[in-house]
Tab-separated table of C-alpha atoms and ligand atoms in Angstrom:
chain	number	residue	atom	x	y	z
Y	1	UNK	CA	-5.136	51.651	-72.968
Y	2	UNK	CA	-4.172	54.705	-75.615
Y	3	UNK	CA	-7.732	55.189	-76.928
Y	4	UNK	CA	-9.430	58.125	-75.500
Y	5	UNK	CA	-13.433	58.327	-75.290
Y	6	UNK	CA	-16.491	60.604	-75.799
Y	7	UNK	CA	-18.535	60.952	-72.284
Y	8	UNK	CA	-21.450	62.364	-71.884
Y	9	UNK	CA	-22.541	62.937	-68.475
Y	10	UNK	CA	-27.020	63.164	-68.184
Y	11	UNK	CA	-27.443	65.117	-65.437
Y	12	UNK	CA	-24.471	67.002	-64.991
Y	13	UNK	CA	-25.931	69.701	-62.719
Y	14	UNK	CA	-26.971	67.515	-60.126
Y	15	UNK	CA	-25.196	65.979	-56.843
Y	16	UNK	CA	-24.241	62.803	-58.620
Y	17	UNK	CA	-23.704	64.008	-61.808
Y	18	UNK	CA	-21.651	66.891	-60.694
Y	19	UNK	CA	-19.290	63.955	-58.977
Y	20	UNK	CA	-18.977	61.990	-62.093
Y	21	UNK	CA	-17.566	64.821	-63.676
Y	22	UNK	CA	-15.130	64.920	-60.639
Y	23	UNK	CA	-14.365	61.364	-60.322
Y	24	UNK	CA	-13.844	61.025	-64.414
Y	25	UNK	CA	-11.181	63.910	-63.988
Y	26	UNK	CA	-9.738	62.639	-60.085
Y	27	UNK	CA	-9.692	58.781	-61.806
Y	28	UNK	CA	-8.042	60.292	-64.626
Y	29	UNK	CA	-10.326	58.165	-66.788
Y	30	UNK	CA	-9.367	58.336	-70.482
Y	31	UNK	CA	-11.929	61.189	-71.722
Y	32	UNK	CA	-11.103	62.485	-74.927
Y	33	UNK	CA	-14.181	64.791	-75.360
Y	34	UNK	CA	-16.889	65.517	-72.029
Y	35	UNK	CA	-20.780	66.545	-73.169
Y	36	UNK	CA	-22.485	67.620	-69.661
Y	37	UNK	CA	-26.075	67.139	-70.371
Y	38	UNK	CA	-29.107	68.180	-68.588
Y	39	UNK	CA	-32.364	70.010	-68.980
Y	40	UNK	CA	-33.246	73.676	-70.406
Y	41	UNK	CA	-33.239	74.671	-66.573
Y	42	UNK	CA	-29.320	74.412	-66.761
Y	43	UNK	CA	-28.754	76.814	-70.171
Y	44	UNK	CA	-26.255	78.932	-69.341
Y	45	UNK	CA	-24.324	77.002	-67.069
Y	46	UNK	CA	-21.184	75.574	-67.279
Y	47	UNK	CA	-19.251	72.439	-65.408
Y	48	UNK	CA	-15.474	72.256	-65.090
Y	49	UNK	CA	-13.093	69.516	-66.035
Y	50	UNK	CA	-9.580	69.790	-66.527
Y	51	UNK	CA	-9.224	73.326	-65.545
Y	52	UNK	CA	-12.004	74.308	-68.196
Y	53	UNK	CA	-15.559	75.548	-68.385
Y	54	UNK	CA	-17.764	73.314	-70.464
Y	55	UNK	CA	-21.444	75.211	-71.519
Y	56	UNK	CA	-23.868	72.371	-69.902
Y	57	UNK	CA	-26.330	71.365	-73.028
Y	58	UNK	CA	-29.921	70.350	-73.329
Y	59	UNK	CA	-30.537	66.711	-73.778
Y	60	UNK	CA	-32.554	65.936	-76.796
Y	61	UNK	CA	-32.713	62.794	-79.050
Y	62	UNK	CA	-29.514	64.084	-81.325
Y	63	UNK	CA	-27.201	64.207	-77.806
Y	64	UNK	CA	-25.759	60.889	-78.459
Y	65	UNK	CA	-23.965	61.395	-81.892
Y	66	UNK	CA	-20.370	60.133	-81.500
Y	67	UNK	CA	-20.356	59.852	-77.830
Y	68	UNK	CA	-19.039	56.147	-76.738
Y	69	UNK	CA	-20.217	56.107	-72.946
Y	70	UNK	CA	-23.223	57.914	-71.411
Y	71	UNK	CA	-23.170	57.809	-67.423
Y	72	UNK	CA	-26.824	58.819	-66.778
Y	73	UNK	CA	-27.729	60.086	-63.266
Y	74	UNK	CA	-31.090	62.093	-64.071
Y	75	UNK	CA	-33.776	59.894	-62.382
Y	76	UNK	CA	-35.761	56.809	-63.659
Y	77	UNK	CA	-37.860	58.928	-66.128
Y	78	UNK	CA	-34.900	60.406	-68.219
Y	79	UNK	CA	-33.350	57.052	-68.174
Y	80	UNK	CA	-36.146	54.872	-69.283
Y	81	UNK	CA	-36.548	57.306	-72.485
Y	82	UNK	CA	-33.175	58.038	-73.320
Y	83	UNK	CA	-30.699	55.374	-72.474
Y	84	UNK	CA	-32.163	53.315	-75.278
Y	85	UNK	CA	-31.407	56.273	-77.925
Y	86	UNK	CA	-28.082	56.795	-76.558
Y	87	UNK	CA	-27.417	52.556	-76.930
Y	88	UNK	CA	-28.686	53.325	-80.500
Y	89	UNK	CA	-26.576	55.978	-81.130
Y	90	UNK	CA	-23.508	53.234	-80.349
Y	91	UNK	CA	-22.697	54.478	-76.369
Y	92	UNK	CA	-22.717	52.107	-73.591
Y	93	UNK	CA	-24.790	53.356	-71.190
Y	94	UNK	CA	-23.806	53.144	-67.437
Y	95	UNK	CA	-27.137	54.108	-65.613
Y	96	UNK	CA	-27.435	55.326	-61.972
Y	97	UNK	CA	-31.278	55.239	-61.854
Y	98	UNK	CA	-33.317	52.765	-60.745
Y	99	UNK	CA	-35.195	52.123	-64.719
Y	100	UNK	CA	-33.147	49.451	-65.515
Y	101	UNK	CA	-31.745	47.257	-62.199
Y	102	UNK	CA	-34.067	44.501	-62.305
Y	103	UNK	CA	-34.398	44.193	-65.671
Y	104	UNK	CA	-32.697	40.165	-65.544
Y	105	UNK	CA	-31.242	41.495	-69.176
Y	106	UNK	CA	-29.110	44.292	-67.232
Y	107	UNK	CA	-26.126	43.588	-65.390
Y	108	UNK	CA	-26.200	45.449	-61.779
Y	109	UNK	CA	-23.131	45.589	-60.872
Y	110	UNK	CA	-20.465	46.358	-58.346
Y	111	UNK	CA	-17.420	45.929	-59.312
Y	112	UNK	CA	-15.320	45.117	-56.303
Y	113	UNK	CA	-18.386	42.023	-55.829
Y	114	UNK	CA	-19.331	41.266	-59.084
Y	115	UNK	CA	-17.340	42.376	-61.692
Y	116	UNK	CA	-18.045	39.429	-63.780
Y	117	UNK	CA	-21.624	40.804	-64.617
Y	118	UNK	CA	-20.550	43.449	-66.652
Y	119	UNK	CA	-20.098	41.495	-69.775
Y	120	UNK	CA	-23.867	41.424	-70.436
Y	121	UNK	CA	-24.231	44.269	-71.109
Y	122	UNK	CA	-23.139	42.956	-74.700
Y	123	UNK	CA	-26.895	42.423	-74.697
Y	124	UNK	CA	-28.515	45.567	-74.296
Y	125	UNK	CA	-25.540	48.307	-74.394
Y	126	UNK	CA	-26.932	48.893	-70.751
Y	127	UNK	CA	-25.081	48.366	-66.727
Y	128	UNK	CA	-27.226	49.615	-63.752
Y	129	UNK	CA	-25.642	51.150	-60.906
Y	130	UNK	CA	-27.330	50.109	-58.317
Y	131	UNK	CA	-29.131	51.922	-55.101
Y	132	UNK	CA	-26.527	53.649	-52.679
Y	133	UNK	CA	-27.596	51.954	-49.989
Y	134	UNK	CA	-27.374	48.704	-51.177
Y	135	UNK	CA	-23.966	48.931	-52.875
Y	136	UNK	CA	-22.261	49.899	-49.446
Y	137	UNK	CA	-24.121	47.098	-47.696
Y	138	UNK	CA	-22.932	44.224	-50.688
Y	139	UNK	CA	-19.248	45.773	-50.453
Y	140	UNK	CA	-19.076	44.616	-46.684
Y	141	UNK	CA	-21.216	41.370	-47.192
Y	142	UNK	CA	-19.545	39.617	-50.048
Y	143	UNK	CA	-16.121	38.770	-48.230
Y	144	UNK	CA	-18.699	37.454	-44.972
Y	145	UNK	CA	-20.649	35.306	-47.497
Y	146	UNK	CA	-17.646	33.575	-49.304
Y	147	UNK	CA	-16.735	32.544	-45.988
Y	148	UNK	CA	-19.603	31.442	-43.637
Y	149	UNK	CA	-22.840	32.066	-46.370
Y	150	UNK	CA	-25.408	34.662	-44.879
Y	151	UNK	CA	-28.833	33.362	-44.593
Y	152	UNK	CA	-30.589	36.565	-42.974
Y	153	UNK	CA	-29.774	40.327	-42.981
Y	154	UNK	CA	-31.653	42.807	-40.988
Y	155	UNK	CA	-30.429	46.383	-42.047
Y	156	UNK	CA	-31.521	50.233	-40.635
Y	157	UNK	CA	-30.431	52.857	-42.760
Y	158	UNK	CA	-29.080	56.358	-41.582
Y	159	UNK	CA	-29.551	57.929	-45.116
Y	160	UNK	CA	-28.217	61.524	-46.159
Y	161	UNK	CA	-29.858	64.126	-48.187
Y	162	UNK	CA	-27.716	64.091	-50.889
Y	163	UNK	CA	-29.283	61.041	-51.742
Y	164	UNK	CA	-32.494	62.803	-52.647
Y	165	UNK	CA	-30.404	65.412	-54.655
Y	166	UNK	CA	-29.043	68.518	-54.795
Y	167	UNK	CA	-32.114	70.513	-53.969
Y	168	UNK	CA	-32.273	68.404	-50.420
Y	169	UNK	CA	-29.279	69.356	-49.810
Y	170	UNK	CA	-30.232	72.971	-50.019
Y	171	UNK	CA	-33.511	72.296	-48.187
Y	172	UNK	CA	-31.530	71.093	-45.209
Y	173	UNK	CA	-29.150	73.826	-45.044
Y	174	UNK	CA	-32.363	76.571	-45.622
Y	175	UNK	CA	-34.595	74.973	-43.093
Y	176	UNK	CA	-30.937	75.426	-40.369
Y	177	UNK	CA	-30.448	78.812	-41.231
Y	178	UNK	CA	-34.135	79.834	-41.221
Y	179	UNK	CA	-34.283	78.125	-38.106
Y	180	UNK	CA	-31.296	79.837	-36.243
Y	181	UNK	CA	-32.553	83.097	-37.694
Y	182	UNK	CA	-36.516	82.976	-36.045
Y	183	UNK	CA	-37.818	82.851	-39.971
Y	184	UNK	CA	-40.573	80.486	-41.576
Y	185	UNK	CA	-38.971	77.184	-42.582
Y	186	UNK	CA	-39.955	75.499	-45.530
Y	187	UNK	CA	-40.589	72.201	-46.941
Y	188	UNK	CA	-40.832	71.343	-50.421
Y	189	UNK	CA	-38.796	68.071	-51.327
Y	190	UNK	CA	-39.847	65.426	-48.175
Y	191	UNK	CA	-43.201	65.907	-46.678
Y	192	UNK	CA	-41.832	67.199	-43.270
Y	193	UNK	CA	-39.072	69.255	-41.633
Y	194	UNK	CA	-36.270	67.168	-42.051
Y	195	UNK	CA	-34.102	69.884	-40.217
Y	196	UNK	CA	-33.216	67.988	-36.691
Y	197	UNK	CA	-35.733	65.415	-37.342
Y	198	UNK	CA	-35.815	61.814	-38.982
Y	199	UNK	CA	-37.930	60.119	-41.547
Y	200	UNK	CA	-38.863	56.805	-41.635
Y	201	UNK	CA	-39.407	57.491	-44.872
Y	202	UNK	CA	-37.331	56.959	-48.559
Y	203	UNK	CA	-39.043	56.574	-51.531
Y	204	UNK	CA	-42.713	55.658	-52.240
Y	205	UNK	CA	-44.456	53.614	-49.788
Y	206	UNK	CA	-45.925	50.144	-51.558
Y	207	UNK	CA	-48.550	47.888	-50.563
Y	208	UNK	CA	-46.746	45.840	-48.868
Y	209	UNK	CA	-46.253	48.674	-45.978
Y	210	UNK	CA	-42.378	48.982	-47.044
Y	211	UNK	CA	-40.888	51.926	-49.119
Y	212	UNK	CA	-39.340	51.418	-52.565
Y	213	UNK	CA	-36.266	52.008	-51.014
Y	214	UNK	CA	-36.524	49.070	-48.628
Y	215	UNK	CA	-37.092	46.572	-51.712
Y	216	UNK	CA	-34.564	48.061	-53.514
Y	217	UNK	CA	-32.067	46.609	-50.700
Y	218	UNK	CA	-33.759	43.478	-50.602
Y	219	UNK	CA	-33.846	42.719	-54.721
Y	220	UNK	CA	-31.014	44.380	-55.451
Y	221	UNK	CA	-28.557	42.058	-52.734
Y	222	UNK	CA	-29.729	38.992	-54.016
Y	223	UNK	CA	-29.138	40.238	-58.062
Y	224	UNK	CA	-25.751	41.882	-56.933
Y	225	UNK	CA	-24.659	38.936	-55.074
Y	226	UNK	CA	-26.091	36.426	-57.254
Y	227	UNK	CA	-27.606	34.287	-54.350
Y	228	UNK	CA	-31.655	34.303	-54.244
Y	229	UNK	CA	-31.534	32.823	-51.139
Y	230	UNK	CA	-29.968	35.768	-48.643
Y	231	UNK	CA	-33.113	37.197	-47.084
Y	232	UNK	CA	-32.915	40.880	-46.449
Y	233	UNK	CA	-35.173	42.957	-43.806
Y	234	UNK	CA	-34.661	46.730	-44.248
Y	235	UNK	CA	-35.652	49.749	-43.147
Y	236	UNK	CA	-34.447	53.060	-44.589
Y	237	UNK	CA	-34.493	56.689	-42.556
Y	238	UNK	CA	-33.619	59.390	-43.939
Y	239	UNK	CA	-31.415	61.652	-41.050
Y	240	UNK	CA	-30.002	65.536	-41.062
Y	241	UNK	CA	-26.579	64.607	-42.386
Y	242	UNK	CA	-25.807	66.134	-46.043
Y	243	UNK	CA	-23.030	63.322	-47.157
Y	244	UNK	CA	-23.009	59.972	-46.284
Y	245	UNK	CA	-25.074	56.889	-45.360
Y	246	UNK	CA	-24.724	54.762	-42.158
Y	247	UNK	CA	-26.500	51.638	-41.858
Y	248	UNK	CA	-26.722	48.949	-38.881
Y	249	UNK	CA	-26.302	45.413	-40.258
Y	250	UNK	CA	-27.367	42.407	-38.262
Y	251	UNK	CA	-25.984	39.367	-40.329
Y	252	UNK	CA	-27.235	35.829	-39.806
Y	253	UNK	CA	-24.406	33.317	-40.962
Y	254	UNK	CA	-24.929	29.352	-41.735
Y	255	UNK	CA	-21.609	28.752	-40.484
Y	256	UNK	CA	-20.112	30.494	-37.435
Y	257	UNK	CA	-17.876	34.035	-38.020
Y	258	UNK	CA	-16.326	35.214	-34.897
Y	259	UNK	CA	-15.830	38.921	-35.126
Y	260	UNK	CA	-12.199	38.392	-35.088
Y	261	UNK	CA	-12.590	36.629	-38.156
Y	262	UNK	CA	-15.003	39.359	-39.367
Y	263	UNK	CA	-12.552	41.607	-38.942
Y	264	UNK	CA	-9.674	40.118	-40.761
Y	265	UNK	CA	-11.601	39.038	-43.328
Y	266	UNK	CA	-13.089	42.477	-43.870
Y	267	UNK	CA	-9.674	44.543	-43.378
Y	268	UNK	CA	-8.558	42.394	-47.003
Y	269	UNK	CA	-11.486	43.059	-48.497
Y	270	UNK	CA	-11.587	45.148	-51.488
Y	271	UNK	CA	-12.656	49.178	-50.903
Y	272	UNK	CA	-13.864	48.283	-47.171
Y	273	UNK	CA	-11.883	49.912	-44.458
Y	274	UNK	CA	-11.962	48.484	-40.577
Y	275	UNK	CA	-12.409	51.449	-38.448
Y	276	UNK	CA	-12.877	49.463	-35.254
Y	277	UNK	CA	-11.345	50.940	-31.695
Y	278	UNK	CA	-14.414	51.677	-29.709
Y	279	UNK	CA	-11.936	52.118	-26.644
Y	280	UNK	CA	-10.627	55.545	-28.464
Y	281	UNK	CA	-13.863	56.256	-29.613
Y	282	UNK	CA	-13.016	54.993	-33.120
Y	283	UNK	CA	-15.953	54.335	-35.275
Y	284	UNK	CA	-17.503	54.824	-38.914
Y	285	UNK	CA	-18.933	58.414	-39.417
Y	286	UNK	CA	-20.531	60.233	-42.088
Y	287	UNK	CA	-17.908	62.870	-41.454
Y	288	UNK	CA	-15.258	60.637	-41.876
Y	289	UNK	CA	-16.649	58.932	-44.874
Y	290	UNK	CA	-17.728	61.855	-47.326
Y	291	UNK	CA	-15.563	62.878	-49.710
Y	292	UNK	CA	-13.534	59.915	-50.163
Y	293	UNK	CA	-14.426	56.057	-51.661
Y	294	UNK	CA	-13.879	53.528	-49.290
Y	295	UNK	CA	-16.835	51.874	-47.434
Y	296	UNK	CA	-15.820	52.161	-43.530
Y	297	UNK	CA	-16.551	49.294	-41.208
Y	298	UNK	CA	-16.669	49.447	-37.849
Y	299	UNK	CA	-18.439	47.925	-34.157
Y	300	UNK	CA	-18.192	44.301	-35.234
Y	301	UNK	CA	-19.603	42.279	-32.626
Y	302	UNK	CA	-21.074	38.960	-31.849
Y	303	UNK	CA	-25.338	38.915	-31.413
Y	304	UNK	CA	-25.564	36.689	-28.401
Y	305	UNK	CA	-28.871	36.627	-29.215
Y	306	UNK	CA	-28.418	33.617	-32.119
Y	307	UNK	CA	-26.113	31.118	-32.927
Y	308	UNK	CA	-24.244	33.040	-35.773
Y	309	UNK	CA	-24.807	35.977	-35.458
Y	310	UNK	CA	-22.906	39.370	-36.421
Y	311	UNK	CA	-23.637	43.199	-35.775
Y	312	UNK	CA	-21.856	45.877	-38.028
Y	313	UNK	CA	-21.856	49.677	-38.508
Y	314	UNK	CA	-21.339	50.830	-41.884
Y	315	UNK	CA	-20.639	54.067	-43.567
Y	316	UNK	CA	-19.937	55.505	-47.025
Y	317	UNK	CA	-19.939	58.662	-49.078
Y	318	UNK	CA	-23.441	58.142	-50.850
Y	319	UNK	CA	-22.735	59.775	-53.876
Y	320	UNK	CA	-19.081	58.420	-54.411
Y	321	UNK	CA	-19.055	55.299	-53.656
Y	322	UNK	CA	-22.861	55.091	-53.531
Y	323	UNK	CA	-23.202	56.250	-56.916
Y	324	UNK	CA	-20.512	58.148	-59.147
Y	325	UNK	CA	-17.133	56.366	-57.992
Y	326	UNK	CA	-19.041	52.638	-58.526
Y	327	UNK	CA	-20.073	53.927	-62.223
Y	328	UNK	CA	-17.223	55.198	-62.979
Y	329	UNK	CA	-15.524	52.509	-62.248
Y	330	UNK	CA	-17.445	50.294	-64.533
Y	331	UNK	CA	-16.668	52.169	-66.563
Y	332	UNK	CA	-13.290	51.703	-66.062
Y	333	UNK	CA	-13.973	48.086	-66.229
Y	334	UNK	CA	-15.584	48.738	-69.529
Y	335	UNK	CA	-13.094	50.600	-71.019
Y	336	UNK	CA	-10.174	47.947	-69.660
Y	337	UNK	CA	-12.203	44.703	-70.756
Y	338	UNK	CA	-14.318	45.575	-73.434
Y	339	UNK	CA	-14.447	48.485	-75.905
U	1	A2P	P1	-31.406	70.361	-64.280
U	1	A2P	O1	-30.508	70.901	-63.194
U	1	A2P	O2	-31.266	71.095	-65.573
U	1	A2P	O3	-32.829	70.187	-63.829
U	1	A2P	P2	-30.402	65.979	-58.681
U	1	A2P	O4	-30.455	64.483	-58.537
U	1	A2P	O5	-29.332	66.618	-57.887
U	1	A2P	O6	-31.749	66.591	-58.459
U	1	A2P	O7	-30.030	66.255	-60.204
U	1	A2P	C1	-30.804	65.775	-61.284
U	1	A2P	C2	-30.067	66.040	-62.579
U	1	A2P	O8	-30.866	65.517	-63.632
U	1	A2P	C3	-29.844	67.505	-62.875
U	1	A2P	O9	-28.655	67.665	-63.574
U	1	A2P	C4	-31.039	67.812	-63.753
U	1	A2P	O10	-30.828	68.895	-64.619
U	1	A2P	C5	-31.136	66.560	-64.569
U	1	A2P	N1	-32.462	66.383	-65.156
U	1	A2P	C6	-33.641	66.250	-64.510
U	1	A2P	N2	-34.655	66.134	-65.392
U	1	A2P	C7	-34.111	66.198	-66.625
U	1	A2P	C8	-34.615	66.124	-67.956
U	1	A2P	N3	-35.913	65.968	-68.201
U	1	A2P	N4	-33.733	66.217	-68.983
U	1	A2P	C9	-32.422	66.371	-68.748
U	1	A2P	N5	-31.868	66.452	-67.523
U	1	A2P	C10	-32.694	66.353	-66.464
């Protein structure tokens, strides 16, 4: 791999963006020239990489000229409008929002459970990364489905602020410190405190009485994991926790998995980590998670409740692995396989 490429990163001022710039440099991904991109709120600014300070531009329709990859983490809108002019520019678009995941044209991929998909993206010039929640959910679930096929997954989120973006984050630690200091708190990005409190709430709410969010798990599972017939139940809380995502999993297998088996199979599994010692108090935490890329795995125990049946406790950093570690490495991928 000697050739070297132009990346532009859309978005480059916000939480995920910001860690794509970090993970291309950490990954030491083959960047010959970096382009941060964002909006005329960012002039001025500047985002290091390598030891230097690169001026942050505004995106605009010319943006694209030369660059060979375009990791864009800038919401649905942005995407939707400019992925397509950076595909006809000649970049291959890796895109973190949610314009393109269904789109049955679009690979959604993760790489370490379906690598294989990236190749379409010969089609359109476009991969989806998908929703954070969902790719640390399909990292644990693919080794259980080789080996006993899940029929039925019931999943609670535990969702962190970063997820929202980088102005939640700041909300959160305001509303503390206004808090601990007797002053007015405010709340502009979710509709209530979310300072000591919890949400029920991610996303829009659809007709259906389940968030956006929600369906996003549900759709997304059976695309990632190529298997229409895993059912998925979710609900998705947002919590007081500014890095990382924790969800409760309660798997439904055809065939029976003993949590010994569980366990085994999960401590080979690609990017998964058993943390698993309840009797020292050893567990999957946000704290533990954040900051580095492996999805942590941990209270794996039998439901007594059905005949195969498996609980879980799962944790990740959702803006690593939840979002800039899983694009970057399709790109990677990419890069290694294709261009
Ligand atoms: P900006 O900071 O200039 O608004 P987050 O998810 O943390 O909120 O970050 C969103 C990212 O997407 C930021 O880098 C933001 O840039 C960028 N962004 C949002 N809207 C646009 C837009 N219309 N054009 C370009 N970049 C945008």
């Amino acid at each position: 791999m000697s050739r070297a490429y132009k990346v532009a990163v859309v978005g480059a001022t916000g939480a995920v963006g910001r860690q794509m710039v970090e993970c291309l440099e950490e990954r030491n991904f083959p960047v010959a020239e970096l382009k941060p991109l964002a909006s005329e709120r960012s002039l001025g600014r500047t985002v290091s990489f390598r030891g230097e300070e690169l001026p942050v531009e505004v995106l605009t329709r010319e943006s694209f000229a030369g660059v060979d990859l375009a990791l864009f983490s800038a919401g649905a809108a942005v995407s939707r409008e400019y992925a397509p002019i950076a595909v006809q520019a000649g970049a291959v678009v890796v895109d973190n929002s949610s314009a393109w995941r269904m789109d049955p044209d679009i690979p959604l991929v993760v790489p370490e459970v379906n690598p294989g998909d990236i190749g379409l993206y010969q089609k359109t010039g476009i991969i989806a990364n998908p929703n954070c929640s969902t790719i640390q959910m399909v990292v644990v679930l693919k080794p259980l489905h080789d080996a006993a096929t899940i029929k039925r997954v019931v999943v609670s989120t535990y969702q962190a602020v970063s997820g929202t973006g980088q102005k939640a984050v700041e909300e959160l630690a305001d509303q503390v410190r206004a808090l601990f200091n007797n002053q007015e708190v405010v709340t502009k990005v979710y509709p209530h405190r979310i300072a000591f409190n919890v949400l029920p709430h991610i996303d829009v709410f659809l007709e259906n009485g389940y968030t956006k969010e929600e369906m996003k798990m549900v759709y997304e599972t059976k695309k990632i994991m190529g298997d229409d017939r895993i059912e998925v139940s979710a609900t998705t809380v947002r919590v007081p926790v500014f890095y990382g995502h924790s969800e409760a999993l309660n798997i439904e297998t055809e065939r029976k998995l003993t949590p010994e088996r569980a366990r085994a199979l999960l401590a080979e599994a690609p990017g998964v980590k058993v943390v698993d010692d309840p009797g020292k108090n050893r567990y999957p935490m946000p704290l533990e998670a954040a900051g580095q890329d492996l999805t942590l795995v941990g209270r794996i125990r039998e439901d007594f409740t059905i005949p195969n049946g498996l609980n879980l406790w799962v944790v990740a950093d959702n803006v690593r692995k939840g979002a800039a570690t899983n694009a970057v490495q399709i790109a990677e991928i990419l890069v290694r396989d294709y261009l």
